[in-house]
């Protein structure tokens, strides 16, 4: 199976959907921020590993706590994933904090500030 095959794309989409449902509705760990979303998922072609990019709205402490909570709940998340998606192997999940949304908001604010200062001059 090639990395960007249709099958792999469908698996990535399904894992993303189920992972978001599990994190949003089933994990009761207080460390995990309620403003956590799964941005992207990349399952390896051999279905052994999975990288999940998560976005957490809030301070750095909230991001660190959420990442820690997700890593401790990885066994439960994998078991739920195995129950809901029929895959040959249930991938081992590695959570990565995605900063792209915060970066985009920061860049947008900087652009707005430049435009505003140009209008004033």
CSV table of N, CA, C and O in Angstrom, one decimal:
chain,number,residue,atom,x,y,z
A,1,UNK,N,0.8,-1.2,0.0
A,1,UNK,CA,0.0,0.0,0.0
A,1,UNK,C,0.9,1.2,0.0
A,1,UNK,O,1.8,1.4,0.9
A,2,UNK,N,0.7,2.1,-1.0
A,2,UNK,CA,1.4,3.3,-1.1
A,2,UNK,C,1.0,4.3,0.0
A,2,UNK,O,-0.1,4.2,0.5
A,3,UNK,N,1.8,5.2,0.4
A,3,UNK,CA,1.5,6.1,1.5
A,3,UNK,C,0.3,7.0,1.2
A,3,UNK,O,-0.5,7.2,2.1
A,4,UNK,N,0.1,7.5,0.0
A,4,UNK,CA,-1.1,8.3,-0.3
A,4,UNK,C,-2.1,7.6,-1.1
A,4,UNK,O,-2.8,8.2,-1.9
A,5,UNK,N,-2.2,6.3,-1.0
A,5,UNK,CA,-3.3,5.5,-1.7
A,5,UNK,C,-4.6,5.9,-1.2
A,5,UNK,O,-4.8,6.5,-0.1
A,6,UNK,N,-5.6,5.6,-2.0
A,6,UNK,CA,-7.0,5.9,-1.6
A,6,UNK,C,-7.4,5.1,-0.3
A,6,UNK,O,-8.1,5.7,0.6
A,7,UNK,N,-6.9,3.9,-0.2
A,7,UNK,CA,-7.2,3.1,1.0
A,7,UNK,C,-6.6,3.8,2.3
A,7,UNK,O,-7.3,3.9,3.3
A,8,UNK,N,-5.4,4.3,2.1
A,8,UNK,CA,-4.7,4.9,3.3
A,8,UNK,C,-5.4,6.3,3.6
A,8,UNK,O,-5.6,6.6,4.8
A,9,UNK,N,-5.9,7.0,2.6
A,9,UNK,CA,-6.6,8.2,2.8
A,9,UNK,C,-7.9,8.0,3.5
A,9,UNK,O,-8.3,8.7,4.4
A,10,UNK,N,-8.6,6.9,3.1
A,10,UNK,CA,-9.9,6.6,3.8
A,10,UNK,C,-9.6,6.2,5.3
A,10,UNK,O,-10.4,6.5,6.2
A,11,UNK,N,-8.6,5.4,5.5
A,11,UNK,CA,-8.2,5.0,6.9
A,11,UNK,C,-7.9,6.2,7.7
A,11,UNK,O,-8.3,6.3,8.9
A,12,UNK,N,-7.1,7.1,7.2
A,12,UNK,CA,-6.7,8.3,7.9
A,12,UNK,C,-8.0,9.1,8.3
A,12,UNK,O,-8.1,9.6,9.4
A,13,UNK,N,-8.9,9.2,7.4
A,13,UNK,CA,-10.2,10.0,7.6
A,13,UNK,C,-11.0,9.3,8.7
A,13,UNK,O,-11.6,10.0,9.6
A,14,UNK,N,-11.1,8.0,8.6
A,14,UNK,CA,-11.9,7.2,9.6
A,14,UNK,C,-11.3,7.3,11.0
A,14,UNK,O,-11.9,7.5,12.0
A,15,UNK,N,-10.0,7.1,11.1
A,15,UNK,CA,-9.3,7.2,12.3
A,15,UNK,C,-9.4,8.6,12.9
A,15,UNK,O,-9.6,8.7,14.1
A,16,UNK,N,-9.3,9.6,12.1
A,16,UNK,CA,-9.5,11.0,12.6
A,16,UNK,C,-10.9,11.2,13.2
A,16,UNK,O,-11.0,11.7,14.3
A,17,UNK,N,-11.9,10.7,12.5
A,17,UNK,CA,-13.3,10.9,13.0
A,17,UNK,C,-13.5,10.2,14.3
A,17,UNK,O,-14.0,10.7,15.3
A,18,UNK,N,-13.1,8.9,14.4
A,18,UNK,CA,-13.3,8.1,15.6
A,18,UNK,C,-12.4,8.6,16.8
A,18,UNK,O,-12.9,8.7,17.9
A,19,UNK,N,-11.2,9.0,16.5
A,19,UNK,CA,-10.3,9.6,17.5
A,19,UNK,C,-10.9,10.9,18.1
A,19,UNK,O,-10.9,11.1,19.3
A,20,UNK,N,-11.5,11.7,17.2
A,20,UNK,CA,-12.1,13.0,17.7
A,20,UNK,C,-13.3,12.6,18.6
A,20,UNK,O,-13.5,13.3,19.6
A,21,UNK,N,-14.1,11.6,18.2
A,21,UNK,CA,-15.3,11.2,19.0
A,21,UNK,C,-14.8,10.7,20.4
A,21,UNK,O,-15.4,11.1,21.4
A,22,UNK,N,-13.8,9.9,20.4
A,22,UNK,CA,-13.3,9.3,21.7
A,22,UNK,C,-12.8,10.4,22.6
A,22,UNK,O,-13.1,10.5,23.8
A,23,UNK,N,-12.0,11.3,22.1
A,23,UNK,CA,-11.4,12.4,22.9
A,23,UNK,C,-12.5,13.3,23.4
A,23,UNK,O,-12.5,13.8,24.5
A,24,UNK,N,-13.4,13.7,22.5
A,24,UNK,CA,-14.4,14.7,22.9
A,24,UNK,C,-15.4,14.1,23.8
A,24,UNK,O,-15.9,14.8,24.8
A,25,UNK,N,-15.8,12.8,23.7
A,25,UNK,CA,-17.0,12.4,24.5
A,25,UNK,C,-16.7,11.3,25.5
A,25,UNK,O,-17.6,11.1,26.4
A,26,UNK,N,-15.6,10.6,25.5
A,26,UNK,CA,-15.5,9.5,26.3
A,26,UNK,C,-14.4,9.5,27.4
A,26,UNK,O,-14.4,8.8,28.4
A,27,UNK,N,-13.4,10.3,27.2
A,27,UNK,CA,-12.3,10.4,28.1
A,27,UNK,C,-12.6,11.4,29.2
A,27,UNK,O,-13.0,12.5,28.9
A,28,UNK,N,-12.5,10.9,30.4
A,28,UNK,CA,-13.0,11.8,31.6
A,28,UNK,C,-11.8,12.4,32.4
A,28,UNK,O,-12.0,12.9,33.4
A,29,UNK,N,-10.6,12.3,31.8
A,29,UNK,CA,-9.4,12.8,32.5
A,29,UNK,C,-9.5,14.3,32.6
A,29,UNK,O,-9.7,15.0,31.6
A,30,UNK,N,-9.4,14.9,33.8
A,30,UNK,CA,-9.5,16.3,34.0
A,30,UNK,C,-8.4,17.1,33.4
A,30,UNK,O,-8.5,18.3,33.2
A,31,UNK,N,-7.3,16.5,33.1
A,31,UNK,CA,-6.1,17.2,32.5
A,31,UNK,C,-6.4,17.5,31.0
A,31,UNK,O,-5.8,18.5,30.5
A,32,UNK,N,-7.3,16.8,30.4
A,32,UNK,CA,-7.6,17.0,29.0
A,32,UNK,C,-8.5,18.2,28.8
A,32,UNK,O,-9.6,18.2,29.3
A,33,UNK,N,-8.1,19.2,28.1
A,33,UNK,CA,-8.9,20.4,27.9
A,33,UNK,C,-10.1,20.1,27.1
A,33,UNK,O,-10.1,19.3,26.1
A,34,UNK,N,-11.3,20.7,27.4
A,34,UNK,CA,-12.5,20.5,26.6
A,34,UNK,C,-12.4,21.2,25.2
A,34,UNK,O,-13.2,20.8,24.4
A,35,UNK,N,-11.4,22.0,25.1
A,35,UNK,CA,-11.2,22.7,23.8
A,35,UNK,C,-10.1,22.1,23.0
A,35,UNK,O,-9.2,22.7,22.5
A,36,UNK,N,-10.1,20.7,22.9
A,36,UNK,CA,-9.1,20.0,22.2
A,36,UNK,C,-9.7,19.4,21.0
A,36,UNK,O,-10.8,18.9,21.0
A,37,UNK,N,-9.0,19.6,19.8
A,37,UNK,CA,-9.5,19.0,18.6
A,37,UNK,C,-8.4,18.3,17.9
A,37,UNK,O,-7.2,18.6,18.0
A,38,UNK,N,-8.8,17.3,17.1
A,38,UNK,CA,-7.9,16.5,16.3
A,38,UNK,C,-7.8,17.2,15.0
A,38,UNK,O,-8.8,17.3,14.3
A,39,UNK,N,-6.6,17.7,14.6
A,39,UNK,CA,-6.4,18.4,13.4
A,39,UNK,C,-6.1,17.5,12.2
A,39,UNK,O,-6.7,17.6,11.1
A,40,UNK,N,-5.3,16.5,12.4
A,40,UNK,CA,-4.9,15.6,11.3
A,40,UNK,C,-4.4,14.3,11.9
A,40,UNK,O,-4.0,14.3,13.0
A,41,UNK,N,-4.5,13.3,11.1
A,41,UNK,CA,-4.0,11.9,11.5
A,41,UNK,C,-3.3,11.3,10.3
A,41,UNK,O,-3.7,11.5,9.1
A,42,UNK,N,-2.2,10.7,10.6
A,42,UNK,CA,-1.4,10.0,9.5
A,42,UNK,C,-1.1,8.6,10.0
A,42,UNK,O,-0.2,8.4,10.9
A,43,UNK,N,-1.7,7.6,9.4
A,43,UNK,CA,-1.5,6.2,9.8
A,43,UNK,C,-0.5,5.7,8.8
A,43,UNK,O,-0.5,5.9,7.6
A,44,UNK,N,0.5,5.0,9.4
A,44,UNK,CA,1.6,4.4,8.5
A,44,UNK,C,1.0,3.4,7.6
A,44,UNK,O,0.0,2.7,8.0
A,45,UNK,N,1.6,3.2,6.4
A,45,UNK,CA,1.0,2.2,5.5
A,45,UNK,C,0.9,0.8,6.1
A,45,UNK,O,0.0,0.0,5.7
A,46,UNK,N,1.8,0.4,7.0
A,46,UNK,CA,1.7,-0.9,7.6
A,46,UNK,C,0.8,-1.0,8.8
A,46,UNK,O,0.6,-2.1,9.4
A,47,UNK,N,0.1,0.1,9.1
A,47,UNK,CA,-0.9,0.2,10.2
A,47,UNK,C,-0.3,-0.1,11.6
A,47,UNK,O,-1.1,-0.4,12.5
A,48,UNK,N,0.9,0.1,11.7
A,48,UNK,CA,1.6,-0.1,13.0
A,48,UNK,C,1.6,1.1,13.9
A,48,UNK,O,1.5,1.1,15.1
A,49,UNK,N,1.8,2.3,13.3
A,49,UNK,CA,1.9,3.5,14.0
A,49,UNK,C,0.9,4.6,13.4
A,49,UNK,O,0.5,4.5,12.3
A,50,UNK,N,0.7,5.6,14.3
A,50,UNK,CA,-0.2,6.7,13.9
A,50,UNK,C,0.2,7.9,14.5
A,50,UNK,O,0.5,7.9,15.7
A,51,UNK,N,0.3,9.0,13.8
A,51,UNK,CA,0.6,10.3,14.3
A,51,UNK,C,-0.7,11.1,14.3
A,51,UNK,O,-1.3,11.2,13.3
A,52,UNK,N,-1.0,11.6,15.5
A,52,UNK,CA,-2.2,12.4,15.6
A,52,UNK,C,-1.9,13.8,16.0
A,52,UNK,O,-1.3,14.0,17.1
A,53,UNK,N,-2.2,14.8,15.2
A,53,UNK,CA,-1.9,16.2,15.5
A,53,UNK,C,-3.1,16.8,16.2
A,53,UNK,O,-4.2,16.7,15.7
A,54,UNK,N,-2.9,17.3,17.4
A,54,UNK,CA,-4.0,17.9,18.2
A,54,UNK,C,-3.8,19.3,18.4
A,54,UNK,O,-2.7,19.8,18.5
A,55,UNK,N,-4.9,20.1,18.5
A,55,UNK,CA,-4.9,21.5,18.7
A,55,UNK,C,-5.6,21.7,20.0
A,55,UNK,O,-6.7,21.2,20.2
A,56,UNK,N,-4.9,22.5,20.9
A,56,UNK,CA,-5.5,22.8,22.2
A,56,UNK,C,-5.6,24.3,22.4
A,56,UNK,O,-4.6,25.0,22.2
A,57,UNK,N,-6.8,24.8,22.6
A,57,UNK,CA,-7.0,26.2,22.8
A,57,UNK,C,-6.6,26.6,24.2
A,57,UNK,O,-7.2,26.0,25.1
A,58,UNK,N,-5.7,27.5,24.4
A,58,UNK,CA,-5.4,27.9,25.8
A,58,UNK,C,-3.9,28.1,26.0
A,58,UNK,O,-3.1,28.2,25.0
A,59,UNK,N,-3.5,28.2,27.2
A,59,UNK,CA,-2.1,28.5,27.6
A,59,UNK,C,-1.2,27.3,27.4
A,59,UNK,O,-1.7,26.2,27.2
A,60,UNK,N,0.1,27.5,27.5
A,60,UNK,CA,1.0,26.4,27.3
A,60,UNK,C,0.8,25.3,28.4
A,60,UNK,O,1.0,24.1,28.1
A,61,UNK,N,0.4,25.7,29.6
A,61,UNK,CA,0.2,24.7,30.6
A,61,UNK,C,-1.0,23.8,30.3
A,61,UNK,O,-0.9,22.6,30.5
A,62,UNK,N,-2.0,24.3,29.7
A,62,UNK,CA,-3.2,23.5,29.2
A,62,UNK,C,-2.8,22.5,28.1
A,62,UNK,O,-3.2,21.4,28.1
A,63,UNK,N,-1.9,23.0,27.2
A,63,UNK,CA,-1.4,22.1,26.2
A,63,UNK,C,-0.6,21.0,26.7
A,63,UNK,O,-0.8,19.8,26.3
A,64,UNK,N,0.3,21.3,27.7
A,64,UNK,CA,1.1,20.3,28.2
A,64,UNK,C,0.3,19.2,29.0
A,64,UNK,O,0.5,18.0,28.9
A,65,UNK,N,-0.7,19.7,29.8
A,65,UNK,CA,-1.5,18.8,30.6
A,65,UNK,C,-2.4,18.0,29.7
A,65,UNK,O,-2.5,16.8,29.9
A,66,UNK,N,-2.9,18.5,28.6
A,66,UNK,CA,-3.7,17.8,27.7
A,66,UNK,C,-2.9,16.7,27.0
A,66,UNK,O,-3.3,15.5,26.9
A,67,UNK,N,-1.7,17.0,26.6
A,67,UNK,CA,-0.8,16.0,26.0
A,67,UNK,C,-0.5,14.9,26.9
A,67,UNK,O,-0.5,13.7,26.6
A,68,UNK,N,-0.2,15.3,28.2
A,68,UNK,CA,0.1,14.2,29.2
A,68,UNK,C,-1.1,13.3,29.4
A,68,UNK,O,-1.0,12.1,29.6
A,69,UNK,N,-2.3,13.9,29.5
A,69,UNK,CA,-3.5,13.2,29.7
A,69,UNK,C,-3.8,12.2,28.6
A,69,UNK,O,-4.2,11.1,28.8
A,70,UNK,N,-3.6,12.7,27.3
A,70,UNK,CA,-3.8,11.8,26.2
A,70,UNK,C,-2.8,10.7,26.1
A,70,UNK,O,-3.2,9.6,25.7
A,71,UNK,N,-1.6,11.0,26.5
A,71,UNK,CA,-0.6,9.9,26.4
A,71,UNK,C,-0.9,8.9,27.5
A,71,UNK,O,-0.7,7.7,27.2
A,72,UNK,N,-1.4,9.3,28.6
A,72,UNK,CA,-1.7,8.3,29.7
A,72,UNK,C,-3.0,7.5,29.3
A,72,UNK,O,-3.1,6.4,29.7
A,73,UNK,N,-3.9,8.0,28.5
A,73,UNK,CA,-5.1,7.4,28.1
A,73,UNK,C,-4.9,6.6,26.7
A,73,UNK,O,-5.9,6.1,26.2
A,74,UNK,N,-3.7,6.5,26.2
A,74,UNK,CA,-3.5,5.9,24.9
A,74,UNK,C,-3.9,4.5,24.8
A,74,UNK,O,-4.5,4.1,23.8
A,75,UNK,N,-3.8,3.7,25.9
A,75,UNK,CA,-4.2,2.3,25.9
A,75,UNK,C,-5.7,2.2,25.7
A,75,UNK,O,-6.3,1.4,24.9
A,76,UNK,N,-6.5,3.0,26.4
A,76,UNK,CA,-7.9,3.1,26.3
A,76,UNK,C,-8.3,3.5,25.0
A,76,UNK,O,-9.3,3.0,24.3
A,77,UNK,N,-7.7,4.6,24.4
A,77,UNK,CA,-8.0,5.1,23.1
A,77,UNK,C,-7.8,4.0,22.0
A,77,UNK,O,-8.6,3.8,21.2
A,78,UNK,N,-6.7,3.3,22.1
A,78,UNK,CA,-6.4,2.2,21.2
A,78,UNK,C,-7.5,1.1,21.2
A,78,UNK,O,-7.9,0.6,20.2
A,79,UNK,N,-7.9,0.8,22.5
A,79,UNK,CA,-8.9,-0.3,22.6
A,79,UNK,C,-10.2,0.1,22.0
A,79,UNK,O,-10.9,-0.7,21.3
A,80,UNK,N,-10.6,1.4,22.2
A,80,UNK,CA,-11.8,1.9,21.6
A,80,UNK,C,-11.7,2.0,20.1
A,80,UNK,O,-12.7,1.7,19.4
A,81,UNK,N,-10.5,2.4,19.6
A,81,UNK,CA,-10.3,2.4,18.2
A,81,UNK,C,-10.4,1.0,17.5
A,81,UNK,O,-11.0,0.9,16.5
A,82,UNK,N,-9.9,0.0,18.2
A,82,UNK,CA,-10.0,-1.4,17.7
A,82,UNK,C,-11.4,-1.9,17.7
A,82,UNK,O,-11.8,-2.6,16.8
A,83,UNK,N,-12.2,-1.4,18.7
A,83,UNK,CA,-13.6,-1.9,18.7
A,83,UNK,C,-14.4,-1.2,17.6
A,83,UNK,O,-15.4,-1.8,17.0
A,84,UNK,N,-14.1,0.0,17.2
A,84,UNK,CA,-14.9,0.7,16.2
A,84,UNK,C,-14.4,0.6,14.8
A,84,UNK,O,-15.2,0.8,13.9
A,85,UNK,N,-13.2,0.4,14.6
A,85,UNK,CA,-12.6,0.3,13.2
A,85,UNK,C,-12.0,-1.1,13.1
A,85,UNK,O,-11.1,-1.5,13.8
A,86,UNK,N,-12.4,-1.8,12.0
A,86,UNK,CA,-11.9,-3.1,11.8
A,86,UNK,C,-10.6,-3.0,10.9
A,86,UNK,O,-10.7,-3.0,9.7
A,87,UNK,N,-9.5,-3.0,11.6
A,87,UNK,CA,-8.2,-2.9,10.9
A,87,UNK,C,-7.4,-4.2,11.3
A,87,UNK,O,-7.6,-4.8,12.4
A,88,UNK,N,-6.5,-4.5,10.4
A,88,UNK,CA,-5.7,-5.7,10.7
A,88,UNK,C,-4.9,-5.5,12.0
A,88,UNK,O,-4.8,-6.4,12.8
A,89,UNK,N,-4.3,-4.3,12.1
A,89,UNK,CA,-3.5,-3.9,13.3
A,89,UNK,C,-4.1,-2.6,13.8
A,89,UNK,O,-4.5,-1.8,13.0
A,90,UNK,N,-4.2,-2.5,15.1
A,90,UNK,CA,-4.6,-1.2,15.7
A,90,UNK,C,-3.3,-0.4,15.9
A,90,UNK,O,-2.4,-0.8,16.7
A,91,UNK,N,-3.2,0.8,15.3
A,91,UNK,CA,-1.9,1.5,15.4
A,91,UNK,C,-1.6,2.1,16.8
A,91,UNK,O,-2.5,2.4,17.5
A,92,UNK,N,-0.3,2.1,17.0
A,92,UNK,CA,0.1,2.8,18.3
A,92,UNK,C,0.1,4.3,18.0
A,92,UNK,O,0.6,4.8,17.0
A,93,UNK,N,-0.6,5.1,18.9
A,93,UNK,CA,-0.8,6.5,18.6
A,93,UNK,C,0.2,7.3,19.2
A,93,UNK,O,0.5,7.2,20.4
A,94,UNK,N,0.8,8.3,18.5
A,94,UNK,CA,1.7,9.3,19.0
A,94,UNK,C,1.0,10.7,18.8
A,94,UNK,O,0.7,11.1,17.7
A,95,UNK,N,0.8,11.3,20.0
A,95,UNK,CA,0.1,12.6,19.9
A,95,UNK,C,1.1,13.7,19.8
A,95,UNK,O,2.1,13.8,20.5
A,96,UNK,N,0.8,14.7,18.9
A,96,UNK,CA,1.7,15.8,18.6
A,96,UNK,C,0.9,17.1,18.7
A,96,UNK,O,-0.2,17.2,18.1
A,97,UNK,N,1.3,18.1,19.5
A,97,UNK,CA,0.6,19.3,19.6
A,97,UNK,C,0.8,20.1,18.3
A,97,UNK,O,1.9,20.4,17.9
A,98,UNK,N,-0.3,20.5,17.7
A,98,UNK,CA,-0.2,21.3,16.4
A,98,UNK,C,-0.4,22.8,16.8
A,98,UNK,O,-1.4,23.2,17.3
A,99,UNK,N,0.6,23.5,16.4
A,99,UNK,CA,0.6,25.0,16.6
A,99,UNK,C,0.1,25.8,15.4
A,99,UNK,O,0.2,27.0,15.5
A,100,UNK,N,-0.3,25.2,14.4
A,100,UNK,CA,-0.6,25.9,13.1
A,100,UNK,C,-1.8,26.8,13.3
A,100,UNK,O,-1.8,27.9,12.7
A,101,UNK,N,-2.8,26.5,14.0
A,101,UNK,CA,-3.9,27.4,14.2
A,101,UNK,C,-3.5,28.6,15.0
A,101,UNK,O,-3.9,29.7,14.6
A,102,UNK,N,-2.8,28.4,16.1
A,102,UNK,CA,-2.3,29.6,16.8
A,102,UNK,C,-1.4,30.5,16.0
A,102,UNK,O,-1.5,31.7,16.1
A,103,UNK,N,-0.6,29.8,15.2
A,103,UNK,CA,0.3,30.6,14.3
A,103,UNK,C,-0.5,31.4,13.3
A,103,UNK,O,-0.2,32.6,13.1
A,104,UNK,N,-1.5,30.8,12.7
A,104,UNK,CA,-2.3,31.5,11.8
A,104,UNK,C,-3.1,32.7,12.4
A,104,UNK,O,-3.1,33.8,11.8
A,105,UNK,N,-3.6,32.5,13.6
A,105,UNK,CA,-4.2,33.6,14.3
A,105,UNK,C,-3.3,34.7,14.6
A,105,UNK,O,-3.6,35.9,14.4
A,106,UNK,N,-2.1,34.4,15.0
A,106,UNK,CA,-1.0,35.4,15.3
A,106,UNK,C,-0.6,36.1,14.0
A,106,UNK,O,-0.5,37.4,14.0
A,107,UNK,N,-0.5,35.4,12.9
A,107,UNK,CA,-0.1,36.1,11.7
A,107,UNK,C,-1.2,37.0,11.2
A,107,UNK,O,-1.0,38.1,10.7
A,108,UNK,N,-2.5,36.5,11.3
A,108,UNK,CA,-3.6,37.3,10.9
A,108,UNK,C,-3.7,38.6,11.7
A,108,UNK,O,-4.0,39.7,11.2
A,109,UNK,N,-3.4,38.5,13.0
A,109,UNK,CA,-3.4,39.7,13.9
A,109,UNK,C,-2.3,40.7,13.4
A,109,UNK,O,-2.5,41.9,13.4
A,110,UNK,N,-1.1,40.2,13.1
A,110,UNK,CA,0.0,41.0,12.7
A,110,UNK,C,-0.4,41.7,11.4
A,110,UNK,O,-0.1,42.9,11.2
A,111,UNK,N,-1.0,41.0,10.5
A,111,UNK,CA,-1.4,41.6,9.2
A,111,UNK,C,-2.4,42.7,9.4
A,111,UNK,O,-2.3,43.8,8.8
A,112,UNK,N,-3.4,42.4,10.3
A,112,UNK,CA,-4.4,43.4,10.6
A,112,UNK,C,-3.8,44.7,11.2
A,112,UNK,O,-4.2,45.8,10.9
A,113,UNK,N,-2.8,44.5,12.1
A,113,UNK,CA,-2.1,45.6,12.7
A,113,UNK,C,-1.3,46.5,11.6
A,113,UNK,O,-1.4,47.7,11.7
A,114,UNK,N,-0.7,45.8,10.7
A,114,UNK,CA,0.0,46.5,9.6
A,114,UNK,C,-1.0,47.3,8.8
A,114,UNK,O,-0.7,48.5,8.4
A,115,UNK,N,-2.1,46.7,8.4
A,115,UNK,CA,-3.1,47.3,7.6
A,115,UNK,C,-3.6,48.5,8.3
A,115,UNK,O,-3.8,49.6,7.7
A,116,UNK,N,-3.9,48.4,9.6
A,116,UNK,CA,-4.5,49.5,10.4
A,116,UNK,C,-3.5,50.6,10.5
A,116,UNK,O,-3.8,51.8,10.4
A,117,UNK,N,-2.2,50.3,10.7
A,117,UNK,CA,-1.2,51.4,10.8
A,117,UNK,C,-1.0,52.1,9.4
A,117,UNK,O,-0.7,53.3,9.4
A,118,UNK,N,-1.1,51.3,8.3
A,118,UNK,CA,-1.0,52.0,7.0
A,118,UNK,C,-2.2,52.9,6.7
A,118,UNK,O,-2.1,54.0,6.1
A,119,UNK,N,-3.4,52.5,7.2
A,119,UNK,CA,-4.6,53.4,7.0
A,119,UNK,C,-4.5,54.7,7.8
A,119,UNK,O,-5.0,55.7,7.4
A,120,UNK,N,-3.8,54.6,9.0
A,120,UNK,CA,-3.7,55.7,9.8
A,120,UNK,C,-2.7,56.7,9.2
A,120,UNK,O,-2.8,57.9,9.5
A,121,UNK,N,-1.8,56.3,8.4
A,121,UNK,CA,-0.7,57.2,7.8
A,121,UNK,C,-1.2,57.7,6.6
A,121,UNK,O,-1.9,58.0,5.9
